[in-house]
Amino acid sequence: MLMRTHLRTTGTLVRVGLAAGRATPGDRLRWWGLFGAALAVAFVALATVATTATYDGRETRADARGPVITGAEHAALLYREGADRVGTRPVSVVFVHPLTPDAPVPAGVTRWPEPGGVLLSPELLRTGRAEGITTRYGSFAGTISTEGLVTPSERIAYVRVKDLPPKDDHRWLPVAAFGGGGGATGEMADQRSLSFPLMALWALTGLPALALAVVAARVGSRSRDRRSGLLQALGGTWRHRMIVNVGEAAIPATLGTLTALVPYAVASAWDIRLAPTGYLLDHRDLAAAWPTAGGAAVASLLLVLGIVVGTHRVHQDGRSTRPASFSSRVPAWRLVVCGLGVGLVLLSQYVPRKAQLVVFSCGTVVMWAFLSSVVALVTRRLGAWLADSGRRSGHAGRMIGGRWTHAHPGVIVRLALAMVIGIGIVAQMQVWTSRLGTQSQAAMTTHERIKDTVVELTTGGMTTAQTEHFRSSLPPGSLLLTRTVHDPGPAKEPWVTLAGSCRDLRVLRIACADGTGAATGPGAQVEEMRRWYGDITFAQVSSLSIRPDGTQSLVVVTPTPGQLAAVKEAAYTLPNPSVQVTALGETWLGSSRSRLPNWIQLFGVTGILFLLVAGAVSAAAEFVRIRHALAPLAVLTGRRRVFRSVSSWHLTVPLLIATVAAGAITAWHSVFFIALVQEGAVSWTVLTAGIATCAAVSLTVGFLGARAAAREADRWRPAAD
């Protein structure tokens, strides 16, 4: 009997909540706000699952193709890893030489091609056609299937060399089978740990999603606060209030969560390319993680409902039935948590190096999440001062706006939340994208000055005849030099000698042995070689050859940019397959750091989109409230100008204060981050633009609030409420 009574009571409370969701003021705005918030939180949760599943799948497929190294007497295949570039993206080139007819093959390869044949990944074939990738390493013999690729967007090639590699070349490894470990080929070559993408995802996208959930939960909160107080006065417990609040939010939150599963379902059925990174998500990884994705979706739904319940509490001291919301005070614990976030940021410089970035990021998330509460406390006290000042001077707008600000700091919290976190995200995106490091920045400078006109070719020993044959294969007008590294030991600095014919040296404006050719001084190409090679001396020789000891390499200088592909094709068709060809600084242009801005942009722009929705929902909710509250003032004061005055003092001034505070803290935070990682730079132009944008938004919110109240005043009639 008691159980049936509890069930009936629960059912009644759920129906009350469902009815309240359809009948409260601003119900459509809150319905769509909760829908969007649940979608955003579930999207971030599912993105976390997709990231984890992708990492697991990458490691599994990398292990399946990894070579099993053995002794020379048991080898069935010789294996060597090389590197190349297509555009600025890295390419893994694996050279193989089968020693037995039944030589093993890695995953994704059914059989080895004929000598001189090449197997290419589909993405490498697609992106490299314009650079002659089908003939660069040999004759195209087919593609590698997806079972042998870490991701569908991987760029990798298997090259079967024609001749037996020299025995003294230790880069060739004896292999007995495949499937013994991932190695560092393809996209596994510079893979960062899983914590890095998850940290960026939650800092740049997860925090805005949670901010949107908090804002949506408090839309139209006054009627729900009064209802919570009534339920408590009638003897209702926290459980009864929770059931009503959950019943009110359950439908939009559930539909939003289910909608977030749609893109995950699409990505688990087809490979999806993530703009602007160019990365292809492997649908097999996401399909295998469906049970985890379902659990994550349920957890995200419970989190949103928990936020709804947690933001509608009431006093439990028995002395008041007024709701314990931001409408009455700023909870002290929020200020303490914000202080803890700042403390973590400061503490990050004293923890071990590997943990610094994690501690700094955690502190950053906590600080930005609760900074708006500190701003609300300041503006609440400012509101009391404004109200007192307006009362003494007889300024009705300042007095009313100040009293509202003092009585409702939560309004400022929700409106400032999007702007405060938005400024922080924009600043962090700029700082992170500036963290390319000195080598990557130097590579970008070199590319801007000379493009790809200086190319270095690392190879084994080459005779004079082979070198001249290689010269004849180069684009017309190309110069050919040898680069020799001299290392005298720890007592002296190493230096480099570039040797070439007098004709080639003259083209570079370097003096020959007879003193000619240096009238105008070295050009930009020589200056960039000095940047990368250090101390350079030039020597004149009549013929070129390469020693097999690894101290020498070839340098090709082309007359015009855009001929790197032709140089690579000439290099890879040499009899000696142990070749690596890179333009000056090209390795750093294609590093994972140079692609980091694309990922930061992906996460950051998504987070800013969530913040824009949060700001729009919060502003719209405030317009609904302020137009009803301000409308009677036209009758009491006889002036419509009071709307603009109250709206300015209640909305614009506190938001401007929040913007200035957020800008100052962001500047300190960015400078501290750069000092911590010892690289990057703060763009004061970007930060100023962000602050100016938020200031403009603050003015706009005040103007639109006054306009909404003025329009409502024309239709306002007294009502018995």
XYZ file of C-alpha atoms in Angstrom:
721
model
C 0.000 0.000 0.000
C 2.781 2.408 0.922
C 4.630 1.501 -2.259
C 1.547 2.273 -4.344
C 1.180 5.636 -2.640
C 4.812 6.478 -3.441
C 4.321 5.475 -7.061
C 1.155 7.592 -7.366
C 2.936 10.554 -5.809
C 5.889 10.110 -8.142
C 3.597 9.892 -11.167
C 1.756 13.023 -10.098
C 4.983 14.952 -9.623
C 6.269 13.830 -13.026
C 3.021 15.041 -14.636
C 3.397 18.351 -12.799
C 6.894 18.701 -14.214
C 5.799 17.803 -17.743
C 2.940 20.314 -17.540
C 5.274 22.975 -16.137
C 7.587 22.498 -19.109
C 4.743 23.462 -21.406
C 3.221 26.295 -19.392
C 5.952 28.335 -17.692
C 6.990 31.745 -19.038
C 9.658 31.401 -21.674
C 8.909 27.657 -21.912
C 9.817 27.397 -25.599
C 13.098 29.207 -25.012
C 14.037 26.886 -22.153
C 12.867 23.814 -24.071
C 15.167 24.606 -26.968
C 17.921 25.701 -24.600
C 17.863 22.367 -22.782
C 17.668 20.552 -26.106
C 20.780 22.354 -27.343
C 22.602 21.921 -24.028
C 21.947 18.178 -23.890
C 23.028 17.884 -27.513
C 26.254 19.797 -26.815
C 27.180 17.818 -23.687
C 26.380 14.506 -25.382
C 28.364 15.586 -28.442
C 31.457 16.207 -26.295
C 30.966 12.915 -24.443
C 30.644 10.998 -27.721
C 33.651 12.842 -29.141
C 35.586 11.600 -26.112
C 34.493 8.037 -26.855
C 35.399 8.453 -30.540
C 38.860 9.782 -29.650
C 39.575 6.921 -27.266
C 38.266 4.312 -29.726
C 40.338 5.833 -32.530
C 43.509 5.615 -30.470
C 42.797 1.982 -29.598
C 42.083 1.115 -33.224
C 45.222 2.875 -34.453
C 47.432 0.940 -32.058
C 45.789 -2.378 -32.961
C 46.283 -1.876 -36.702
C 49.817 -0.569 -36.200
C 50.690 -3.727 -34.246
C 49.260 -5.898 -37.021
C 51.696 -4.505 -39.582
C 54.758 -4.062 -37.368
C 57.862 -6.004 -38.472
C 59.296 -8.812 -36.335
C 63.037 -8.213 -36.306
C 65.225 -11.334 -36.305
C 68.789 -12.402 -36.963
C 70.220 -12.261 -40.468
C 70.226 -16.060 -40.774
C 66.447 -16.256 -40.173
C 65.448 -13.242 -42.269
C 62.873 -13.681 -45.011
C 62.791 -10.012 -45.950
C 64.899 -6.863 -45.649
C 62.989 -3.834 -44.385
C 63.851 -0.130 -44.178
C 61.745 2.864 -43.171
C 62.052 6.192 -44.967
C 60.216 9.495 -45.077
C 58.930 11.862 -47.719
C 56.455 14.721 -48.125
C 53.424 15.393 -50.286
C 52.808 19.084 -50.009
C 53.501 19.756 -46.337
C 52.126 16.420 -45.125
C 54.500 13.602 -44.142
C 54.629 10.339 -46.051
C 56.089 7.079 -44.746
C 58.018 5.158 -47.403
C 58.832 1.548 -46.509
C 61.473 -0.104 -48.710
C 61.436 -3.916 -48.819
C 63.494 -6.619 -50.496
C 62.079 -10.175 -50.188
C 64.742 -12.848 -49.680
C 62.472 -15.867 -50.145
C 59.589 -16.604 -52.516
C 57.179 -16.841 -49.575
C 58.369 -13.673 -47.864
C 55.810 -12.400 -45.303
C 53.549 -9.457 -46.037
C 52.038 -6.978 -43.530
C 48.333 -6.435 -42.980
C 46.722 -4.706 -45.939
C 49.060 -6.312 -48.501
C 48.117 -9.565 -50.261
C 51.416 -10.049 -52.103
C 54.540 -8.058 -52.887
C 54.712 -6.405 -56.321
C 57.407 -7.162 -58.853
C 60.849 -5.537 -58.306
C 60.500 -1.799 -58.820
C 56.776 -1.912 -58.008
C 55.069 0.358 -55.488
C 51.956 -0.037 -53.327
C 50.313 3.239 -52.228
C 47.648 4.037 -49.651
C 44.438 5.451 -51.186
C 44.932 8.855 -49.505
C 48.510 9.116 -50.757
C 47.332 8.218 -54.238
C 44.589 10.872 -54.072
C 46.704 13.732 -52.716
C 49.919 12.922 -54.581
C 48.751 12.593 -58.169
C 49.587 16.233 -58.909
C 53.153 15.613 -57.692
C 53.655 12.459 -59.765
C 53.405 10.061 -56.836
C 52.540 7.121 -59.129
C 55.988 7.269 -60.737
C 58.109 8.825 -57.975
C 59.244 5.579 -56.314
C 58.775 3.179 -59.209
C 55.881 1.674 -61.143
C 52.473 1.835 -59.482
C 51.303 -1.711 -58.657
C 48.159 -1.190 -56.549
C 46.807 0.161 -53.274
C 47.062 -0.897 -49.649
C 43.754 -2.044 -48.161
C 42.308 -0.395 -45.069
C 43.309 -3.347 -42.858
C 46.921 -2.234 -43.222
C 46.341 1.468 -42.564
C 46.323 3.115 -39.163
C 43.644 5.499 -40.454
C 42.022 5.926 -43.881
C 43.843 9.280 -44.202
C 47.281 7.740 -43.726
C 49.940 8.397 -46.370
C 52.217 5.389 -46.714
C 53.957 3.523 -49.544
C 55.615 0.092 -49.812
C 58.452 0.077 -52.349
C 60.048 -3.170 -53.531
C 63.586 -2.280 -54.563
C 65.176 -3.821 -57.622
C 68.643 -4.524 -56.293
C 69.926 -6.222 -53.167
C 70.783 -3.525 -50.589
C 74.454 -3.228 -49.553
C 75.378 -5.353 -46.547
C 77.079 -2.473 -44.747
C 73.892 -0.341 -44.714
C 72.604 -0.894 -41.182
C 69.318 0.860 -41.886
C 68.071 -2.340 -43.508
C 66.527 -4.628 -40.893
C 66.174 -8.430 -41.199
C 62.502 -9.354 -40.772
C 61.005 -12.815 -40.183
C 57.291 -11.888 -40.047
C 54.821 -9.059 -39.451
C 52.586 -8.432 -36.475
C 55.165 -7.931 -33.757
C 54.644 -4.298 -32.784
C 53.548 -0.969 -34.143
C 56.811 0.754 -34.873
C 56.822 4.387 -35.929
C 55.594 4.295 -39.506
C 52.837 6.373 -41.020
C 50.696 8.393 -38.650
C 52.201 6.616 -35.648
C 55.522 8.386 -36.243
C 54.644 11.490 -34.225
C 51.503 10.466 -32.353
C 50.978 12.246 -29.042
C 49.490 10.552 -26.004
C 45.720 10.290 -25.618
C 45.688 12.895 -22.845
C 46.578 15.722 -25.258
C 43.506 15.583 -27.552
C 41.178 14.849 -24.618
C 42.581 17.796 -22.668
C 42.107 20.128 -25.639
C 38.616 18.743 -26.320
C 37.328 19.313 -22.798
C 39.098 22.625 -22.249
C 37.964 24.207 -25.521
C 34.664 22.398 -26.174
C 33.547 20.627 -23.001
C 33.615 23.701 -20.769
C 31.436 25.767 -23.175
C 28.996 22.846 -23.397
C 28.669 22.779 -19.601
C 28.250 26.567 -19.578
C 25.396 26.208 -22.068
C 23.794 23.572 -19.815
C 23.951 25.879 -16.770
C 22.492 28.804 -18.717
C 19.695 26.708 -20.223
C 18.810 25.206 -16.837
C 18.237 28.658 -15.318
C 16.178 30.153 -18.148
C 12.872 31.363 -16.709
C 14.063 30.288 -13.268
C 11.897 32.657 -11.215
C 8.693 30.647 -11.649
C 10.528 27.387 -10.903
C 12.151 28.933 -7.824
C 8.723 29.939 -6.531
C 7.394 26.453 -7.289
C 10.316 24.859 -5.400
C 9.621 27.100 -2.415
C 5.926 26.171 -2.539
C 6.721 22.456 -2.635
C 8.956 22.841 0.395
C 6.303 24.832 2.254
C 3.818 22.016 1.554
C 6.184 19.495 3.107
C 7.916 18.324 -0.045
C 11.454 16.980 0.260
C 14.425 17.394 -2.060
C 13.308 14.186 -3.799
C 9.902 15.617 -4.674
C 11.431 18.816 -6.043
C 13.945 16.750 -8.004
C 11.178 14.677 -9.623
C 9.305 17.791 -10.733
C 12.423 19.449 -12.130
C 13.508 16.267 -13.906
C 10.019 15.796 -15.345
C 10.125 19.347 -16.691
C 13.532 18.892 -18.361
C 13.434 15.205 -19.325
C 11.844 15.473 -22.773
C 14.045 18.196 -24.330
C 17.187 16.778 -22.693
C 16.447 13.259 -23.917
C 15.692 14.421 -27.451
C 18.889 16.490 -27.496
C 20.939 13.487 -26.371
C 19.356 11.250 -29.005
C 20.039 13.865 -31.671
C 23.730 13.875 -30.706
C 23.834 10.165 -31.492
C 22.967 10.874 -35.139
C 26.408 12.228 -36.164
C 28.042 9.405 -34.215
C 25.914 6.875 -36.091
C 26.884 8.454 -39.411
C 30.576 8.394 -38.463
C 30.278 4.734 -37.444
C 28.881 3.839 -40.866
C 31.121 5.922 -43.143
C 34.574 7.458 -42.885
C 34.145 11.164 -42.059
C 36.767 13.794 -42.862
C 37.205 16.376 -40.097
C 37.652 19.870 -41.481
C 40.006 21.712 -41.260
C 42.385 18.940 -40.147
C 41.893 16.685 -43.185
C 41.818 13.694 -40.800
C 39.567 10.769 -41.732
C 37.810 9.046 -38.844
C 37.808 5.286 -39.296
C 34.187 4.152 -39.018
C 35.279 0.702 -37.789
C 36.644 2.143 -34.548
C 33.454 4.048 -33.778
C 31.234 1.106 -34.694
C 33.133 -1.144 -32.286
C 32.648 1.397 -29.476
C 28.844 1.586 -29.640
C 28.330 0.081 -26.139
C 30.666 2.683 -24.666
C 28.996 5.417 -26.720
C 25.592 4.403 -25.384
C 26.877 4.568 -21.820
C 28.464 7.959 -22.471
C 25.191 9.298 -23.896
C 23.274 8.144 -20.814
C 25.931 9.666 -18.545
C 25.726 12.990 -20.407
C 21.927 12.996 -20.057
C 22.209 12.353 -16.317
C 24.778 15.142 -16.077
C 22.414 17.642 -17.738
C 19.528 16.574 -15.502
C 21.873 16.825 -12.515
C 22.703 20.398 -13.488
C 18.993 21.182 -13.743
C 18.375 19.782 -10.261
C 21.506 21.326 -8.761
C 20.691 24.825 -9.975
C 17.234 24.797 -8.354
C 17.926 24.185 -4.691
C 16.192 25.811 -1.719
C 17.326 26.739 1.779
C 17.426 23.808 4.157
C 17.790 25.725 7.444
C 14.033 25.778 8.086
C 13.978 29.562 8.402
C 13.153 30.399 4.804
C 11.344 28.899 1.866
C 13.124 31.133 -0.616
C 15.107 29.243 -3.256
C 18.881 29.080 -2.730
C 19.776 30.420 -6.157
C 21.954 33.130 -7.594
C 18.925 35.411 -7.320
C 19.675 35.783 -3.623
C 23.434 35.361 -3.233
C 26.642 34.089 -4.769
C 27.596 30.846 -2.979
C 30.907 31.191 -1.181
C 32.068 27.760 -2.303
C 32.137 28.962 -5.912
C 34.615 31.673 -4.978
C 36.764 29.099 -3.178
C 36.749 26.793 -6.209
C 37.742 29.668 -8.487
C 40.633 30.397 -6.127
C 41.653 26.735 -6.295
C 41.723 26.980 -10.101
C 44.030 29.993 -9.922
C 46.154 28.102 -7.403
C 46.509 25.137 -9.789
C 47.621 27.496 -12.562
C 50.284 28.983 -10.290
C 51.290 25.560 -8.946
C 51.824 24.130 -12.435
C 55.296 25.668 -12.697
C 56.512 23.678 -9.687
C 55.289 20.177 -10.627
C 57.339 17.742 -12.785
C 57.699 18.777 -16.408
C 55.442 16.045 -17.801
C 52.585 17.032 -15.489
C 52.843 20.805 -15.924
C 50.513 21.082 -18.905
C 47.901 18.799 -17.316
C 47.866 20.739 -14.036
C 47.797 24.053 -15.898
C 44.869 22.930 -18.099
C 42.860 21.624 -15.134
C 43.394 24.879 -13.277
C 42.421 26.833 -16.376
C 39.126 24.974 -16.787
C 38.226 25.444 -13.116
C 39.225 29.121 -13.133
C 37.214 30.032 -16.227
C 34.205 27.980 -15.098
C 33.874 29.908 -11.839
C 35.350 33.304 -12.715
C 31.906 34.648 -13.582
C 30.823 34.038 -9.968
C 33.618 36.290 -8.765
C 32.492 38.894 -11.276
C 28.923 38.525 -10.007
C 30.026 39.136 -6.425
C 31.853 42.282 -7.447
C 28.924 43.561 -9.502
C 26.501 42.730 -6.675
C 28.427 45.050 -4.395
C 28.670 47.533 -7.219
C 24.886 47.304 -7.556
C 24.409 48.283 -3.923
C 26.692 51.273 -4.420
C 24.878 52.306 -7.616
C 21.495 52.030 -5.925
C 22.628 54.166 -3.015
C 24.196 56.698 -5.385
C 21.049 56.853 -7.499
C 18.856 57.317 -4.442
C 20.953 60.220 -3.163
C 21.094 61.951 -6.550
C 17.507 61.219 -7.528
C 18.562 59.199 -10.581
C 15.740 56.662 -10.962
C 17.431 54.535 -13.625
C 20.667 54.158 -11.661
C 18.818 53.358 -8.449
C 16.545 50.725 -10.012
C 19.337 49.202 -12.111
C 21.644 49.077 -9.095
C 19.033 47.372 -6.943
C 18.351 44.789 -9.626
C 22.053 44.107 -10.003
C 22.389 43.697 -6.246
C 19.324 41.441 -5.994
C 19.972 39.310 -9.104
C 23.705 38.656 -9.565
C 22.867 35.344 -11.236
C 21.653 37.261 -14.279
C 25.130 38.747 -14.654
C 26.709 35.323 -14.095
C 24.796 33.769 -16.973
C 25.226 36.684 -19.341
C 28.916 37.089 -18.512
C 29.642 33.366 -18.654
C 29.681 33.174 -22.439
C 31.775 36.326 -22.853
C 34.288 35.491 -20.125
C 34.935 31.940 -21.358
C 34.821 33.145 -24.972
C 37.650 35.631 -24.409
C 39.664 32.896 -22.719
C 39.140 30.418 -25.559
C 40.038 32.939 -28.266
C 43.222 33.857 -26.383
C 44.175 30.224 -25.808
C 43.563 29.371 -29.480
C 45.911 32.165 -30.488
C 48.594 31.236 -27.953
C 48.469 27.523 -28.771
C 48.690 28.151 -32.498
C 51.745 30.335 -31.880
C 53.507 27.407 -30.168
C 55.108 26.105 -33.337
C 58.579 26.235 -31.811
C 61.633 27.965 -33.185
C 62.345 25.261 -35.771
C 58.833 25.312 -37.237
C 58.803 29.105 -37.292
C 62.185 29.101 -39.037
C 60.829 26.591 -41.560
C 57.849 28.832 -42.289
C 60.179 31.817 -42.770
C 62.399 29.799 -45.112
C 59.422 28.610 -47.138
C 58.142 32.173 -47.494
C 61.536 33.400 -48.759
C 62.794 30.635 -51.070
C 59.895 28.151 -51.263
C 61.278 24.688 -52.196
C 64.249 25.794 -54.309
C 66.875 24.250 -51.963
C 66.602 20.464 -51.667
C 68.824 18.113 -49.681
C 69.299 14.498 -50.734
C 70.637 12.000 -48.196
C 71.879 8.792 -49.776
C 74.536 6.131 -49.546
C 77.838 6.298 -51.401
C 77.725 7.610 -54.994
C 80.477 7.576 -57.581
C 81.231 10.551 -59.818
C 79.481 8.806 -62.720
C 76.342 8.229 -60.637
C 76.371 11.822 -59.458
C 76.641 13.138 -63.010
C 73.825 10.819 -64.087
C 71.688 12.242 -61.283
C 72.570 15.787 -62.393
C 71.377 15.008 -65.917
C 67.973 13.942 -64.520
C 67.408 17.204 -62.664
C 65.249 20.064 -64.003
C 67.154 22.354 -66.425
C 69.223 25.032 -64.698
C 69.537 23.153 -61.393
C 72.727 23.452 -59.351
C 74.303 20.454 -57.595
C 76.534 20.723 -54.507
C 77.898 18.334 -51.914
C 77.404 19.042 -48.218
C 80.081 17.741 -45.870
C 79.706 17.954 -42.087
C 82.934 18.452 -40.124
C 82.813 17.580 -36.432
C 86.133 18.348 -34.721
C 84.888 17.172 -31.348
C 83.735 18.956 -28.194
C 86.597 21.434 -28.326
C 85.310 23.236 -31.420
C 81.997 23.955 -33.112
C 81.133 21.794 -36.158
C 80.953 23.426 -39.553
C 79.724 22.556 -43.051
C 81.470 22.672 -46.419
C 79.426 23.132 -49.600
C 81.403 22.128 -52.679
C 80.502 22.579 -56.314
C 81.755 23.613 -59.706
C 82.804 27.203 -60.327
C 79.774 27.699 -62.561
C 77.388 26.627 -59.790
C 79.148 28.770 -57.195
C 78.961 31.806 -59.463
C 75.211 31.355 -59.848
C 74.987 31.443 -56.032
C 77.188 34.602 -56.099
C 80.021 32.862 -54.264
C 83.647 33.512 -55.232
C 85.471 30.764 -57.149
C 89.080 29.814 -56.593
C 90.159 32.629 -58.918
C 88.193 35.189 -56.855
C 85.376 35.734 -59.373
C 81.660 35.527 -58.732
C 81.208 37.323 -55.397
C 80.559 40.858 -56.584
C 76.948 41.095 -55.396
C 77.172 38.934 -52.284
C 75.241 35.729 -51.397
C 71.534 35.565 -52.251
C 68.520 34.491 -50.200
C 69.155 30.787 -50.826
C 72.654 30.936 -49.335
C 71.359 32.974 -46.383
C 68.715 30.328 -45.649
C 71.301 27.556 -45.903
C 73.357 29.385 -43.304
C 70.262 29.547 -41.083
C 69.898 25.748 -41.169
C 73.467 24.522 -41.616
C 75.277 27.042 -39.407
C 78.879 27.966 -40.226
C 79.406 27.297 -43.967
C 82.534 27.387 -46.073
C 82.450 26.997 -49.872
C 84.874 24.957 -51.954
C 85.378 24.625 -55.694
C 85.677 21.076 -57.103
C 85.724 19.733 -60.628
C 83.690 16.573 -59.905
C 81.288 15.417 -57.214
C 81.038 12.099 -55.360
C 79.503 10.945 -52.040
C 81.335 8.928 -49.406
C 79.347 6.030 -47.873
C 80.183 7.010 -44.265
C 77.106 9.250 -43.839
C 78.999 12.537 -43.482
C 78.051 13.795 -46.928
C 74.844 14.565 -48.762
C 73.780 16.308 -51.975
C 72.197 19.756 -52.170
C 70.130 20.697 -55.212
C 69.259 24.329 -55.948
C 66.517 24.738 -58.548
C 66.106 27.954 -60.587
C 62.388 28.294 -59.835
C 60.006 26.986 -57.132
C 57.653 24.069 -57.711
C 60.226 21.584 -59.034
C 60.585 19.530 -55.850
C 58.523 16.659 -57.292
C 60.838 16.384 -60.298
C 63.897 16.335 -58.015
C 62.331 13.597 -55.883
C 61.502 11.461 -58.907
C 65.095 11.774 -60.149
C 66.396 10.827 -56.682
C 64.161 7.821 -56.099
C 65.033 6.294 -59.478
C 68.715 6.095 -58.484
C 70.126 2.549 -58.268
C 70.700 3.011 -54.543
C 67.264 3.030 -52.876
C 68.534 4.398 -49.543
C 67.394 7.916 -50.382
C 65.701 10.690 -48.418
C 64.776 13.959 -50.140
C 63.587 17.061 -48.267
C 63.368 20.739 -49.090
C 65.174 23.028 -46.684
C 63.154 23.045 -43.441
C 60.440 20.839 -44.947
C 60.594 18.328 -42.101
C 59.440 20.967 -39.614
C 56.742 22.269 -41.948
C 55.094 18.845 -41.928
C 55.559 18.100 -38.224
C 52.652 17.408 -35.916
C 53.203 20.808 -34.304
C 52.555 22.568 -37.591
C 49.207 20.750 -37.801
C 48.297 21.598 -34.205
C 46.526 24.866 -35.159
C 44.020 22.910 -37.241
C 42.977 20.793 -34.247
C 42.870 23.803 -31.934
C 40.704 25.560 -34.493
C 38.350 22.571 -34.708
C 37.848 22.319 -30.935
C 37.887 26.067 -30.315
C 35.402 27.023 -33.011
C 33.011 24.307 -31.810
C 33.320 25.630 -28.255
C 32.729 29.205 -29.374
C 29.607 28.029 -31.232
C 28.285 26.546 -27.976
C 29.084 29.813 -26.180
C 27.238 31.836 -28.807
C 24.170 29.682 -28.250
C 24.549 30.068 -24.476
C 24.878 33.836 -24.789
C 21.878 34.045 -27.112
C 19.698 31.920 -24.809
C 20.735 33.876 -21.724
C 20.165 37.259 -23.387
C 16.794 36.205 -24.789
C 15.694 34.965 -21.353
C 16.708 38.261 -19.783
C 14.793 40.186 -22.437
C 11.678 38.171 -21.585
C 12.097 38.990 -17.893
C 13.091 42.620 -18.200
C 10.334 43.634 -20.589
C 7.647 42.484 -18.143
C 9.370 43.998 -15.108
C 10.172 47.366 -16.666
C 6.924 47.986 -18.501
C 5.022 49.530 -15.496
C 7.809 52.106 -15.011
C 6.494 54.067 -17.967
C 3.322 54.722 -16.013
C 5.119 55.481 -12.732
C 7.742 57.832 -14.197
C 5.975 59.149 -17.264
C 9.194 58.800 -19.256
C 10.246 56.120 -21.693
C 13.904 57.071 -21.297
C 13.948 55.216 -17.980
C 14.058 51.917 -19.885
C 17.387 52.776 -21.454
C 18.780 54.040 -18.175
C 17.787 51.001 -16.089
C 18.912 48.560 -18.768
C 22.283 50.283 -19.054
C 22.987 50.281 -15.318
C 21.635 46.758 -14.785
C 23.086 45.006 -17.861
C 25.637 47.054 -19.790
C 27.738 48.381 -16.897
C 28.169 45.007 -15.087
C 28.918 43.241 -18.371
C 31.534 45.859 -19.249
C 33.135 45.306 -15.854
C 33.118 41.540 -16.483
C 34.711 42.115 -19.897
C 37.519 44.265 -18.480
C 38.166 41.767 -15.682
C 38.170 38.839 -18.118
C 40.555 40.694 -20.431
C 43.020 41.411 -17.632
C 42.943 37.855 -16.315
C 43.264 36.461 -19.842
C 46.337 38.588 -20.476
C 47.953 37.350 -17.248
C 46.939 33.763 -17.989
C 48.362 33.850 -21.532
C 51.666 35.400 -20.454
C 51.974 32.853 -17.643
C 51.328 29.996 -20.090
C 54.019 31.215 -22.475
C 56.478 31.527 -19.586
C 55.571 27.976 -18.521
C 56.091 26.292 -21.905
C 58.816 28.775 -22.952
C 57.458 29.251 -26.476
C 54.703 31.085 -28.292
C 53.597 34.702 -28.198
C 50.563 36.708 -27.105
C 48.787 38.570 -29.882
C 47.608 41.728 -28.182
C 45.684 42.591 -31.342
C 43.611 39.403 -31.055
C 43.031 39.962 -27.330
C 42.024 43.582 -27.888
C 39.651 42.540 -30.655
C 38.051 39.963 -28.343
C 37.586 42.514 -25.559
C 36.195 45.074 -28.013
C 33.720 42.504 -29.369
C 32.482 41.645 -25.883
C 32.176 45.358 -25.060
C 30.068 45.826 -28.184
C 27.926 42.862 -27.127
C 27.448 44.442 -23.690
C 26.207 47.677 -25.274
C 23.947 45.746 -27.625
C 22.416 43.678 -24.809
C 21.578 46.855 -22.874
C 20.081 48.495 -25.955
C 17.965 45.475 -26.892
C 16.778 45.045 -23.291
C 15.585 48.647 -23.201
C 13.947 48.271 -26.599
C 12.094 45.112 -25.536
C 10.805 46.855 -22.393
C 9.686 49.913 -24.365
C 7.705 47.757 -26.777
C 6.100 45.844 -23.915
C 5.139 49.135 -22.234
C 2.932 50.018 -25.189
C 0.897 46.840 -24.596
C 1.098 46.718 -20.800
C -2.103 46.679 -18.786
C -2.419 46.206 -15.004
C -3.112 42.601 -14.011
C -4.040 40.992 -10.720
C -0.821 38.999 -10.233
